[in-house]
Short mmCIF file of C-alpha atoms in Angstrom, two decimals:
data_model
loop_
_atom_site.label_atom_id
_atom_site.label_comp_id
_atom_site.label_asym_id
_atom_site.label_seq_id
_atom_site.Cartn_x
_atom_site.Cartn_y
_atom_site.Cartn_z
CA ALA R 12 -7.79 8.65 29.18
CA GLN R 13 -7.42 12.43 28.50
CA VAL R 14 -4.93 11.89 25.93
CA VAL R 15 -4.60 13.84 22.42
CA THR R 16 -2.19 11.43 20.56
CA LEU R 17 -2.01 7.60 20.15
CA PRO R 18 1.63 7.43 21.95
CA GLU R 19 -0.04 9.65 24.77
CA TYR R 20 -1.95 6.77 25.26
CA LEU R 21 0.37 3.98 25.35
CA MET R 22 2.42 6.20 27.69
CA GLU R 23 -0.62 6.24 30.06
CA ARG R 24 -1.42 2.45 29.57
CA PHE R 25 2.09 1.21 30.12
CA GLY R 26 3.89 4.14 31.78
CA SER R 27 6.76 3.57 29.27
CA LEU R 28 8.61 6.08 27.53
CA ARG R 29 10.51 4.06 24.91
CA ILE R 30 7.25 2.90 23.46
CA HIS R 31 5.89 6.09 23.61
CA LEU R 32 8.92 7.60 21.86
CA CYS R 33 9.21 4.72 19.03
CA PHE R 34 5.13 4.82 18.41
CA SER R 35 6.04 8.65 17.44
CA PHE R 36 9.00 8.13 15.30
CA PHE R 37 7.03 5.29 13.71
CA PHE R 38 4.01 7.42 12.61
CA LEU R 39 5.91 10.29 11.47
CA LEU R 40 8.09 7.94 9.10
CA VAL R 41 5.09 6.02 7.78
CA TYR R 42 3.43 9.40 7.10
CA VAL R 43 6.70 11.07 5.25
CA PHE R 44 7.27 7.87 3.21
CA ASN R 45 4.14 6.25 2.83
CA ARG R 46 0.77 8.85 3.21
CA ILE R 47 2.65 12.07 1.57
CA SER R 48 4.31 10.12 -1.30
CA MET R 49 1.13 8.40 -2.38
CA GLU R 50 -0.74 11.40 -2.21
CA ILE R 51 1.60 13.86 -4.22
CA GLY R 52 2.14 10.61 -6.69
CA PHE R 53 -1.22 10.37 -7.70
CA GLY R 54 -2.58 13.53 -7.42
CA ALA R 55 0.36 14.52 -9.75
CA MET R 56 -0.23 11.85 -12.19
CA PHE R 57 -4.10 12.62 -12.53
CA LEU R 58 -3.54 16.42 -13.03
CA LYS R 59 -0.51 15.78 -15.91
CA MET R 60 -3.09 13.25 -17.48
CA VAL R 61 -5.69 15.71 -17.66
CA TRP R 62 -4.04 19.00 -18.16
CA ASP R 63 -1.13 17.92 -19.38
CA THR R 64 1.02 20.32 -17.18
CA ASP R 65 4.30 20.49 -15.37
CA ILE R 66 3.84 18.16 -12.15
CA TYR R 67 6.46 20.06 -9.97
CA GLN R 68 4.86 23.71 -10.65
CA THR R 69 1.36 22.11 -10.31
CA MET R 70 1.89 20.26 -6.97
CA LEU R 71 4.28 23.29 -5.30
CA VAL R 72 1.09 25.33 -5.91
CA VAL R 73 -1.14 23.02 -4.03
CA LEU R 74 1.30 22.60 -1.54
CA ILE R 75 1.95 26.07 -0.73
CA ILE R 76 -1.99 26.62 -0.26
CA THR R 77 -2.38 23.34 1.98
CA GLY R 78 0.70 24.24 4.12
CA SER R 79 -0.64 28.05 4.61
CA TYR R 80 -3.83 27.30 6.20
CA THR R 81 -2.83 24.12 8.21
CA ILE R 82 0.15 26.48 9.57
CA THR R 83 -2.33 29.65 10.46
CA GLY R 84 -5.59 27.92 11.14
CA GLY R 85 -4.45 24.49 13.15
CA MET R 86 -6.76 22.06 14.06
CA THR R 87 -10.07 24.17 13.60
CA ALA R 88 -9.12 25.37 10.12
CA VAL R 89 -8.51 21.97 8.97
CA VAL R 90 -11.47 20.50 10.08
CA TYR R 91 -13.82 22.98 8.35
CA VAL R 92 -11.46 23.26 5.33
CA GLU R 93 -11.91 19.45 5.29
CA THR R 94 -15.47 19.23 5.77
CA LEU R 95 -16.18 21.38 2.51
CA GLN R 96 -13.54 19.23 0.64
CA ALA R 97 -15.06 16.14 1.64
CA ALA R 98 -18.57 17.45 0.32
CA ILE R 99 -17.01 18.34 -2.98
CA THR R 100 -15.36 15.17 -3.44
CA ILE R 101 -18.16 12.94 -2.90
CA LEU R 102 -20.24 15.21 -5.10
CA GLY R 103 -17.79 14.76 -7.92
CA SER R 104 -17.57 11.13 -7.59
CA VAL R 105 -21.26 10.54 -7.08
CA LEU R 106 -21.48 12.43 -10.69
CA LEU R 107 -19.07 10.38 -12.39
CA MET R 108 -20.46 7.36 -11.01
CA PHE R 109 -23.73 8.33 -12.49
CA TYR R 110 -22.19 8.87 -15.92
CA ALA R 111 -20.08 5.89 -15.83
CA PHE R 112 -22.88 3.67 -14.88
CA GLY R 113 -25.29 5.31 -17.72
CA GLU R 114 -22.49 4.41 -20.36
CA VAL R 115 -22.86 0.45 -19.61
CA GLY R 116 -26.32 0.43 -18.93
CA GLY R 117 -26.57 0.36 -15.15
CA TYR R 118 -25.28 -2.69 -12.78
CA ARG R 119 -26.59 -5.11 -14.98
CA GLY R 120 -24.85 -4.12 -17.86
CA LEU R 121 -21.38 -3.80 -15.84
CA VAL R 122 -21.97 -7.55 -14.88
CA LYS R 123 -22.50 -8.60 -18.15
CA LYS R 124 -19.71 -6.43 -20.32
CA TYR R 125 -17.36 -6.77 -17.62
CA LEU R 126 -16.36 -10.22 -18.12
CA VAL R 127 -15.75 -9.77 -21.70
CA ALA R 128 -13.92 -6.85 -21.46
CA ILE R 129 -10.37 -7.72 -23.11
CA PRO R 130 -7.73 -5.50 -25.40
CA THR R 131 -7.59 -5.78 -29.08
CA ARG R 132 -3.87 -6.77 -29.42
CA THR R 133 -2.51 -9.69 -26.80
CA GLN R 134 0.34 -10.64 -28.91
CA GLU R 135 3.65 -9.22 -30.32
CA GLY R 136 5.50 -10.85 -32.83
CA ASN R 137 6.59 -14.53 -31.28
CA TRP R 138 5.17 -13.33 -27.84
CA THR R 139 1.90 -14.04 -26.67
CA ALA R 140 0.35 -13.09 -23.50
CA LYS R 141 -1.23 -15.66 -20.93
CA THR R 142 -4.73 -16.10 -20.80
CA GLN R 143 -4.96 -14.89 -17.36
CA CYS R 144 -3.24 -11.69 -17.67
CA TYR R 145 -6.08 -10.20 -19.84
CA MET R 146 -9.24 -12.21 -19.33
CA PRO R 147 -11.26 -10.48 -16.36
CA ARG R 148 -11.39 -12.94 -13.38
CA GLN R 149 -14.85 -14.63 -13.09
CA ASP R 150 -15.08 -13.71 -9.54
CA ALA R 151 -14.69 -10.32 -9.91
CA PHE R 152 -17.95 -9.52 -8.08
CA ARG R 153 -17.09 -11.57 -5.23
CA ILE R 154 -15.54 -10.55 -2.12
CA PHE R 155 -14.48 -14.09 -0.49
CA ARG R 156 -12.63 -15.64 -3.61
CA SER R 157 -11.15 -19.24 -3.30
CA VAL R 158 -8.05 -20.63 -1.52
CA VAL R 159 -6.52 -22.34 -4.77
CA SER R 160 -7.39 -19.86 -7.42
CA GLY R 161 -8.21 -16.60 -5.71
CA ASP R 162 -5.99 -13.71 -6.27
CA ILE R 163 -6.97 -12.64 -2.84
CA PRO R 164 -7.78 -15.62 -0.94
CA TRP R 165 -10.68 -15.04 1.56
CA PRO R 166 -8.31 -16.28 4.51
CA GLY R 167 -5.93 -13.55 3.46
CA LEU R 168 -8.85 -10.95 3.03
CA ILE R 169 -9.91 -11.50 6.60
CA LEU R 170 -6.79 -11.94 8.38
CA GLY R 171 -4.62 -9.74 6.05
CA THR R 172 -6.80 -7.13 4.81
CA THR R 173 -8.85 -6.60 8.15
CA THR R 174 -5.54 -6.06 10.43
CA VAL R 175 -4.70 -3.15 7.96
CA SER R 176 -8.33 -1.78 8.12
CA MET R 177 -8.20 -1.98 11.71
CA PHE R 178 -4.79 -0.02 11.87
CA TYR R 179 -6.27 2.97 9.47
CA GLY R 180 -9.49 3.10 11.66
CA CYS R 181 -8.51 2.48 15.08
CA ALA R 182 -4.55 3.00 15.40
CA ASP R 183 -3.80 5.64 12.65
CA GLN R 184 -3.16 9.09 14.43
CA VAL R 185 -4.40 10.96 11.25
CA THR R 186 -7.85 9.34 11.68
CA VAL R 187 -8.18 8.82 15.38
CA GLN R 188 -6.85 12.54 16.38
CA ARG R 189 -10.72 13.42 14.67
CA PHE R 190 -12.39 11.30 17.07
CA LEU R 191 -10.09 12.62 20.11
CA ALA R 192 -11.26 16.00 19.08
CA GLY R 193 -14.60 15.51 19.74
CA LYS R 194 -16.82 17.78 22.03
CA ASN R 195 -18.31 14.57 23.80
CA ARG R 196 -18.92 10.97 23.73
CA LEU R 197 -21.91 11.48 21.64
CA HIS R 198 -19.82 13.36 19.03
CA VAL R 199 -17.51 10.78 18.79
CA LYS R 200 -19.80 7.95 18.27
CA ALA R 201 -21.63 9.76 15.47
CA GLY R 202 -18.43 10.34 13.78
CA CYS R 203 -17.45 7.20 14.04
CA LEU R 204 -20.91 5.95 12.55
CA LEU R 205 -20.48 8.50 9.70
CA PHE R 206 -16.83 7.12 8.78
CA GLY R 207 -18.47 3.87 8.71
CA TYR R 208 -21.34 4.98 6.39
CA LEU R 209 -18.77 6.58 4.34
CA LYS R 210 -16.40 3.72 3.98
CA LEU R 211 -19.46 1.68 2.17
CA LEU R 212 -18.97 4.14 -0.79
CA PRO R 213 -15.23 3.44 -2.47
CA MET R 214 -16.74 0.28 -3.86
CA PHE R 215 -19.50 1.93 -5.82
CA LEU R 216 -17.69 5.27 -6.46
CA LEU R 217 -14.28 3.95 -7.07
CA VAL R 218 -14.00 0.47 -7.53
CA MET R 219 -16.99 -0.18 -9.87
CA PRO R 220 -16.24 3.10 -12.05
CA GLY R 221 -12.91 1.68 -12.86
CA MET R 222 -14.23 -1.57 -13.76
CA ILE R 223 -16.71 0.30 -15.99
CA SER R 224 -13.34 2.32 -17.43
CA ARG R 225 -12.06 -0.99 -18.46
CA ILE R 226 -15.06 -1.76 -20.44
CA LEU R 227 -14.87 1.41 -22.15
CA PHE R 228 -10.99 1.38 -22.77
CA PRO R 229 -10.09 -2.25 -22.85
CA ASP R 230 -6.97 -1.03 -25.39
CA GLN R 231 -5.71 1.27 -22.70
CA VAL R 232 -6.63 0.00 -19.41
CA ALA R 233 -6.45 -3.48 -19.98
CA CYS R 234 -3.22 -3.46 -22.23
CA VAL R 235 -0.81 -6.49 -22.02
CA VAL R 236 1.27 -6.03 -24.56
CA PRO R 237 4.67 -4.41 -23.17
CA SER R 238 5.16 -1.84 -26.45
CA GLU R 239 1.43 -0.85 -26.04
CA CYS R 240 1.24 -0.46 -22.31
CA GLN R 241 4.90 1.56 -22.47
CA LYS R 242 2.95 4.08 -25.03
CA PHE R 243 -0.04 4.69 -22.88
CA CYS R 244 1.12 4.97 -19.56
CA GLY R 245 4.87 4.28 -19.49
CA ARG R 246 4.70 1.02 -17.99
CA GLY R 247 5.48 -2.35 -18.99
CA THR R 248 2.43 -4.41 -17.63
CA GLY R 249 -0.93 -2.73 -17.45
CA CYS R 250 -2.32 0.43 -17.58
CA SER R 251 -4.94 -0.11 -14.73
CA VAL R 252 -3.95 3.55 -13.24
CA LEU R 253 -5.45 5.09 -16.27
CA ALA R 254 -8.86 3.85 -15.44
CA TYR R 255 -10.20 6.92 -13.52
CA PRO R 256 -8.57 9.38 -15.25
CA MET R 257 -9.77 8.25 -18.44
CA LEU R 258 -13.44 8.47 -17.09
CA VAL R 259 -13.03 11.98 -16.29
CA ILE R 260 -11.40 12.89 -19.91
CA ARG R 261 -13.76 10.64 -22.23
CA VAL R 262 -17.01 10.40 -20.34
CA MET R 263 -17.77 13.77 -18.32
CA PRO R 264 -19.07 16.66 -20.04
CA SER R 265 -16.91 19.58 -20.77
CA GLY R 266 -18.58 21.66 -18.20
CA LEU R 267 -18.06 18.93 -15.18
CA LYS R 268 -14.28 18.38 -16.14
CA GLY R 269 -13.04 21.36 -14.31
CA PHE R 270 -15.42 20.38 -11.25
CA MET R 271 -13.65 17.25 -11.22
CA MET R 272 -10.32 18.77 -11.34
CA SER R 273 -11.51 20.81 -8.28
CA THR R 274 -12.45 17.40 -6.84
CA VAL R 275 -9.19 15.76 -7.25
CA CYS R 276 -7.29 18.91 -5.90
CA ALA R 277 -9.71 18.93 -2.81
CA SER R 278 -8.83 15.20 -2.15
CA VAL R 279 -5.25 15.50 -2.19
CA MET R 280 -5.29 18.64 -0.06
CA SER R 281 -7.69 17.24 2.43
CA SER R 282 -5.24 14.14 2.86
CA LEU R 283 -2.25 16.38 3.13
CA THR R 284 -3.81 18.67 5.71
CA SER R 285 -4.38 15.75 7.83
CA ILE R 286 -1.09 14.41 7.47
CA PHE R 287 0.21 17.64 8.44
CA ASN R 288 -1.86 18.80 11.24
CA SER R 289 -1.34 15.27 12.74
CA SER R 290 2.40 15.14 12.31
CA SER R 291 2.74 18.02 14.03
CA ALA R 292 0.89 17.23 16.95
CA LEU R 293 3.00 13.96 17.12
CA PHE R 294 6.14 16.00 17.02
CA THR R 295 4.99 18.87 19.19
CA LEU R 296 3.28 16.95 22.11
CA ASN R 297 5.64 13.41 22.13
CA ILE R 298 8.66 14.33 20.68
CA TYR R 299 9.56 18.32 21.35
CA THR R 300 8.26 17.82 24.97
CA TRP R 301 10.94 14.82 25.54
CA ILE R 302 13.57 17.31 24.30
CA ARG R 303 12.51 20.16 26.09
CA PRO R 304 10.35 19.15 29.04
CA THR R 305 9.78 22.59 30.23
CA ALA R 306 8.47 24.26 27.10
CA THR R 307 5.97 26.98 26.74
CA GLU R 308 2.81 26.50 25.18
CA LYS R 309 4.00 29.52 23.14
CA GLU R 310 7.08 27.38 22.34
CA LEU R 311 5.06 24.03 21.29
CA MET R 312 2.73 26.33 18.95
CA VAL R 313 6.23 27.65 17.44
CA ALA R 314 7.81 24.29 16.91
CA GLY R 315 4.60 22.73 15.52
CA ARG R 316 4.29 25.26 12.67
CA PHE R 317 7.93 25.09 11.84
CA PHE R 318 7.61 21.23 11.59
CA VAL R 319 4.84 21.60 9.30
CA ILE R 320 7.16 23.64 7.35
CA VAL R 321 9.99 21.43 7.59
CA LEU R 322 7.24 18.41 6.43
CA LEU R 323 6.58 20.86 3.23
CA ALA R 324 10.03 21.00 2.41
CA ILE R 325 10.26 17.58 2.58
CA THR R 326 7.40 16.85 0.37
CA ILE R 327 8.83 19.29 -2.11
CA VAL R 328 11.80 17.28 -2.30
CA TRP R 329 9.84 14.06 -3.07
CA ILE R 330 8.29 15.44 -5.86
CA PRO R 331 10.79 14.97 -8.30
CA THR R 332 11.57 11.64 -6.92
CA ILE R 333 8.03 10.13 -7.18
CA GLU R 334 7.56 11.77 -10.84
CA MET R 335 10.25 9.23 -11.81
CA VAL R 336 8.25 6.34 -10.53
CA SER R 337 5.00 5.16 -12.08
CA SER R 338 2.03 5.81 -10.10
CA GLU R 339 0.95 1.94 -10.14
CA THR R 340 4.55 0.98 -8.74
CA LEU R 341 4.25 3.49 -6.15
CA PHE R 342 0.66 2.33 -5.13
CA GLU R 343 1.92 -0.98 -4.98
CA PHE R 344 4.92 -0.25 -3.13
CA MET R 345 2.87 1.74 -0.39
CA GLN R 346 0.16 -1.08 0.11
CA VAL R 347 2.91 -3.63 0.78
CA LEU R 348 4.94 -1.36 3.04
CA LYS R 349 1.62 -0.47 5.05
CA SER R 350 0.90 -4.57 4.85
CA CYS R 351 4.55 -5.27 6.52
CA LEU R 352 4.85 -2.82 8.81
CA THR R 353 1.40 -1.91 10.64
CA PRO R 354 0.04 -5.59 11.80
CA SER R 355 2.29 -5.45 14.89
CA VAL R 356 1.15 -1.65 15.65
CA THR R 357 -2.46 -2.83 15.20
CA ALA R 358 -1.79 -5.84 17.57
CA VAL R 359 -0.30 -3.86 20.35
CA PHE R 360 -3.22 -1.30 20.29
CA LEU R 361 -5.69 -4.32 20.58
CA LEU R 362 -4.13 -5.99 23.38
CA ALA R 363 -3.29 -2.56 25.00
CA VAL R 364 -7.22 -2.07 25.07
CA PHE R 365 -8.85 -5.40 25.62
CA CYS R 366 -6.16 -7.09 27.48
CA LYS R 367 -5.05 -5.98 31.01
CA ARG R 368 -2.48 -8.83 31.63
CA VAL R 369 -0.03 -7.16 28.57
CA ASN R 370 2.66 -5.35 29.94
CA GLU R 371 5.25 -3.10 28.56
CA LYS R 372 7.93 -5.51 28.12
CA GLY R 373 5.52 -7.64 25.91
CA ALA R 374 4.11 -4.68 24.14
CA PHE R 375 7.78 -3.21 23.40
CA TRP R 376 9.24 -6.30 22.26
CA GLY R 377 6.32 -7.85 20.58
CA LEU R 378 6.37 -4.62 18.56
CA ILE R 379 10.09 -5.06 17.96
CA LEU R 380 9.55 -8.39 16.37
CA GLY R 381 6.44 -7.77 14.57
CA THR R 382 8.24 -5.14 12.96
CA SER R 383 11.53 -6.48 12.46
CA ILE R 384 9.18 -9.81 10.67
CA GLY R 385 7.46 -7.18 8.58
CA ILE R 386 11.18 -5.56 7.54
CA PHE R 387 12.63 -8.56 6.59
CA ARG R 388 9.54 -9.31 4.64
CA LEU R 389 9.38 -6.14 3.10
CA VAL R 390 13.01 -6.51 1.73
CA ALA R 391 12.37 -9.90 0.35
CA GLU R 392 9.27 -8.78 -1.41
CA PHE R 393 11.23 -6.40 -3.73
CA SER R 394 14.19 -8.54 -3.69
CA TYR R 395 12.15 -11.62 -5.36
CA GLY R 396 9.42 -9.30 -6.71
CA HIS R 397 5.70 -9.95 -6.23
CA THR R 398 3.71 -12.77 -8.00
CA THR R 399 2.00 -11.71 -11.32
CA CYS R 400 0.11 -13.26 -14.09
CA MET R 401 3.48 -13.05 -16.25
CA PHE R 402 5.56 -14.20 -13.24
CA GLY R 403 4.26 -16.06 -10.82
CA GLU R 404 5.87 -19.51 -10.72
CA ALA R 405 9.42 -18.73 -10.15
CA GLN R 406 8.60 -17.06 -6.55
CA SER R 407 5.76 -19.19 -5.48
CA CYS R 408 7.80 -21.94 -3.56
CA PHE R 409 9.36 -18.93 -1.92
CA TRP R 410 6.17 -17.37 -0.67
CA LYS R 411 4.46 -20.87 -0.13
CA SER R 412 7.21 -21.28 2.39
CA TRP R 413 7.59 -17.89 3.73
CA ASP R 414 3.93 -17.01 4.15
CA LEU R 415 3.77 -19.60 7.09
CA CYS R 416 6.49 -17.00 8.85
CA CYS R 417 4.84 -14.11 7.85
CA GLY R 418 1.90 -15.34 9.70
CA LEU R 419 3.60 -13.98 13.08
CA ASP R 420 2.96 -10.25 11.61
CA LYS R 421 -0.89 -11.07 12.38
CA GLN R 422 -0.27 -12.75 15.92
CA PRO R 423 -0.76 -10.71 18.95
CA SER R 424 2.89 -9.61 18.96
CA SER R 425 2.88 -9.25 22.84
CA LYS R 426 4.22 -11.30 25.91
CA ILE R 427 1.59 -11.82 28.49
CA GLY R 428 2.75 -11.22 31.66
CA PRO R 429 1.78 -12.04 35.36
CA ASP R 430 -1.46 -11.43 36.59
CA ASN R 431 0.05 -8.28 38.49
CA ALA R 432 1.93 -7.13 35.09
CA ASN R 433 0.32 -3.75 35.23
CA GLU R 434 0.84 -3.08 39.00
CA GLU R 435 4.46 -2.50 38.22
CA LYS R 436 6.26 0.78 38.22
CA PRO R 437 6.73 2.15 34.81
CA GLY R 438 10.45 2.59 35.15
CA THR R 439 10.98 -1.20 35.83
CA SER R 440 10.63 -2.14 32.52
CA TRP R 441 13.95 -0.48 31.58
CA GLU R 442 15.80 -2.95 33.41
CA ARG R 443 17.14 -4.98 30.32
CA LEU R 444 18.15 -1.85 28.72
CA GLY R 445 20.39 -0.15 31.29
CA SER R 446 21.26 0.71 34.56
CA SER R 447 18.87 1.12 37.50
CA GLU R 448 19.98 5.13 37.51
CA LEU R 449 19.03 5.32 33.96
CA SER R 450 15.81 3.79 34.63
CA ALA R 451 14.96 6.01 37.40
CA ASP R 452 16.15 9.33 35.10
CA LEU R 453 13.59 8.00 32.28
CA GLU R 454 10.74 7.24 35.13
CA ALA R 455 11.27 10.74 36.23
CA LEU R 456 11.25 12.36 32.59
CA ALA R 457 7.88 10.17 31.79
CA ARG R 458 6.17 11.41 34.79
CA ARG R 459 7.40 14.88 34.13
CA ILE R 460 5.98 14.98 30.70
CA VAL R 461 2.79 13.44 31.70
CA SER R 462 2.07 16.00 34.44
CA ARG R 463 3.06 18.74 32.45
CA GLN R 464 0.63 17.52 29.61
CA GLU R 465 -2.05 16.96 31.94
CA GLU R 466 -2.03 20.52 33.62
CA GLU R 467 -2.22 21.86 29.93
CA HIS R 468 -5.26 19.75 28.94
CA LYS R 469 -6.98 19.27 32.16
CA GLU R 470 -9.07 22.66 31.82
CA LYS R 471 -10.33 21.70 28.37
CA LEU R 472 -10.94 17.77 29.11
CA ARG R 473 -12.19 17.97 32.76
CA ASP R 474 -15.57 18.01 31.87
CA TRP R 475 -15.47 16.08 28.37
CA SER R 476 -16.50 12.74 29.86
CA ASP R 477 -19.34 14.20 32.29
CA THR R 478 -21.01 15.83 29.26
CA PRO R 479 -24.93 14.56 29.35
CA GLU R 480 -26.13 12.53 26.12
CA SER R 481 -29.22 13.92 25.13
CA PRO R 482 -31.51 10.95 25.25
CA PHE R 483 -32.80 11.66 21.84
CA TRP R 484 -29.49 11.57 19.84
CA LYS R 485 -28.39 8.67 21.85
CA ARG R 486 -31.08 6.86 20.39
CA VAL R 487 -30.58 7.98 17.23
CA VAL R 488 -26.77 7.01 17.09
CA ASN R 489 -27.84 3.67 18.39
CA VAL R 490 -30.07 3.13 15.73
CA SER R 491 -27.63 4.11 13.22
CA GLY R 492 -25.40 1.81 14.60
CA ILE R 493 -27.96 -0.93 14.14
CA ILE R 494 -28.42 0.18 10.48
CA LEU R 495 -24.92 0.28 9.75
CA PHE R 496 -24.33 -3.30 10.98
CA ALA R 497 -27.18 -4.63 9.11
CA LEU R 498 -25.92 -2.77 5.80
CA LEU R 499 -22.33 -4.42 6.14
CA ILE R 500 -23.97 -7.65 6.69
CA LEU R 501 -26.10 -7.30 3.57
CA VAL R 502 -23.45 -5.96 1.42
CA HIS R 503 -21.13 -8.56 2.44
CA VAL R 504 -23.91 -11.72 1.76
CA TYR R 505 -24.73 -10.19 -1.81
CA PHE R 506 -21.17 -9.81 -2.85
CA ALA R 507 -19.84 -13.10 -1.02
#
């Protein structure tokens, strides 16, 4: 398709300026209010626990370093630095995993000890915590859980989690931009496979060490008495957010604690760099070219760097607000936000790629409908509160009746047009919003933007699709794909 950003693909697919701009603004808002705040929140929490330093000063230094090489180096600097940071992050996580498993006697010790890892205090005065609030779940080592008693029922895991994961891997500009920057198809295929292999690691590098932390420090990580939790993490219900930092502080040798700090900093900087670079590309190529269709390449470069500076300023302003919110509350908010708003985006991209009959009107109004339902669900979530072991029955009737409506989020939020839907001119889809003159103007503007972007990238992308693939490496990639698929099946069968 010869595109650089995902909204550009939608422009090529539907010939629509409005859906092009809607997605551009949507991605930018999600990055500012979701991705950036979450990265800053967890990085600040971790560094404060270990170093007990001022969050604002620490994160300010991290942001200045991150912004400096993002602005001056561009995509090339981002890729090289992220590669180094990824290696540091994986190495640090692997070291911590081995030390953690050594403390409990390996995987068998984890399975045996986790099921009896309960806090010492479960009552205070006349108040006693419910058993389900502090007893580990018997299905803790199972992926597919009961529809009736499971905290994440298997239909929700398959339909809900898969949808959000598909957005992250296939419809998120931060992720997809790396693939769009590949030299040829073979590099892109290999990158996708490496991405898949790395996604197998978090269960062993993050989830299981977190479970081990509950075994080693049940009174802190699994606390249920509000006064105790408030003392440990400033939260009234549970301190699971302490799991990973406590492993670093209590389990890692003194010499490796500094290395783990560099691992955390590298992880935060890598994520922020990706967000800044992708946001800059979205603003420059999709929004600024709409504002100034005649902008030169030098002007676009300056605009992109200036936008990164604006994002840095917004992030710095965010820090005091994030500091007042507990990390676990922040995590819950970000996950709910992503779960409510991204399914309709995923549906639009899937249908755009695999269904030729989907037209611009169906995609646009499906996106509006799906996002509106997601926003309503988001408001209801924070108005009524989510179900917990402490407060579950009061909201259950509301959620059971509402879950049926929320299923619309996961449906293909697009109207299927007639067989010749894709043969319509790009401007005809604007008829509902304005006059024919306005539609013609917008159509002409869309053509100018697409034409200009094609001219800029034509020389660079002309030979991309024609680059011959080495037969040897093509076989290596194909075999790696089969091995990855087999590993996925084995993992799901073992932990089913």
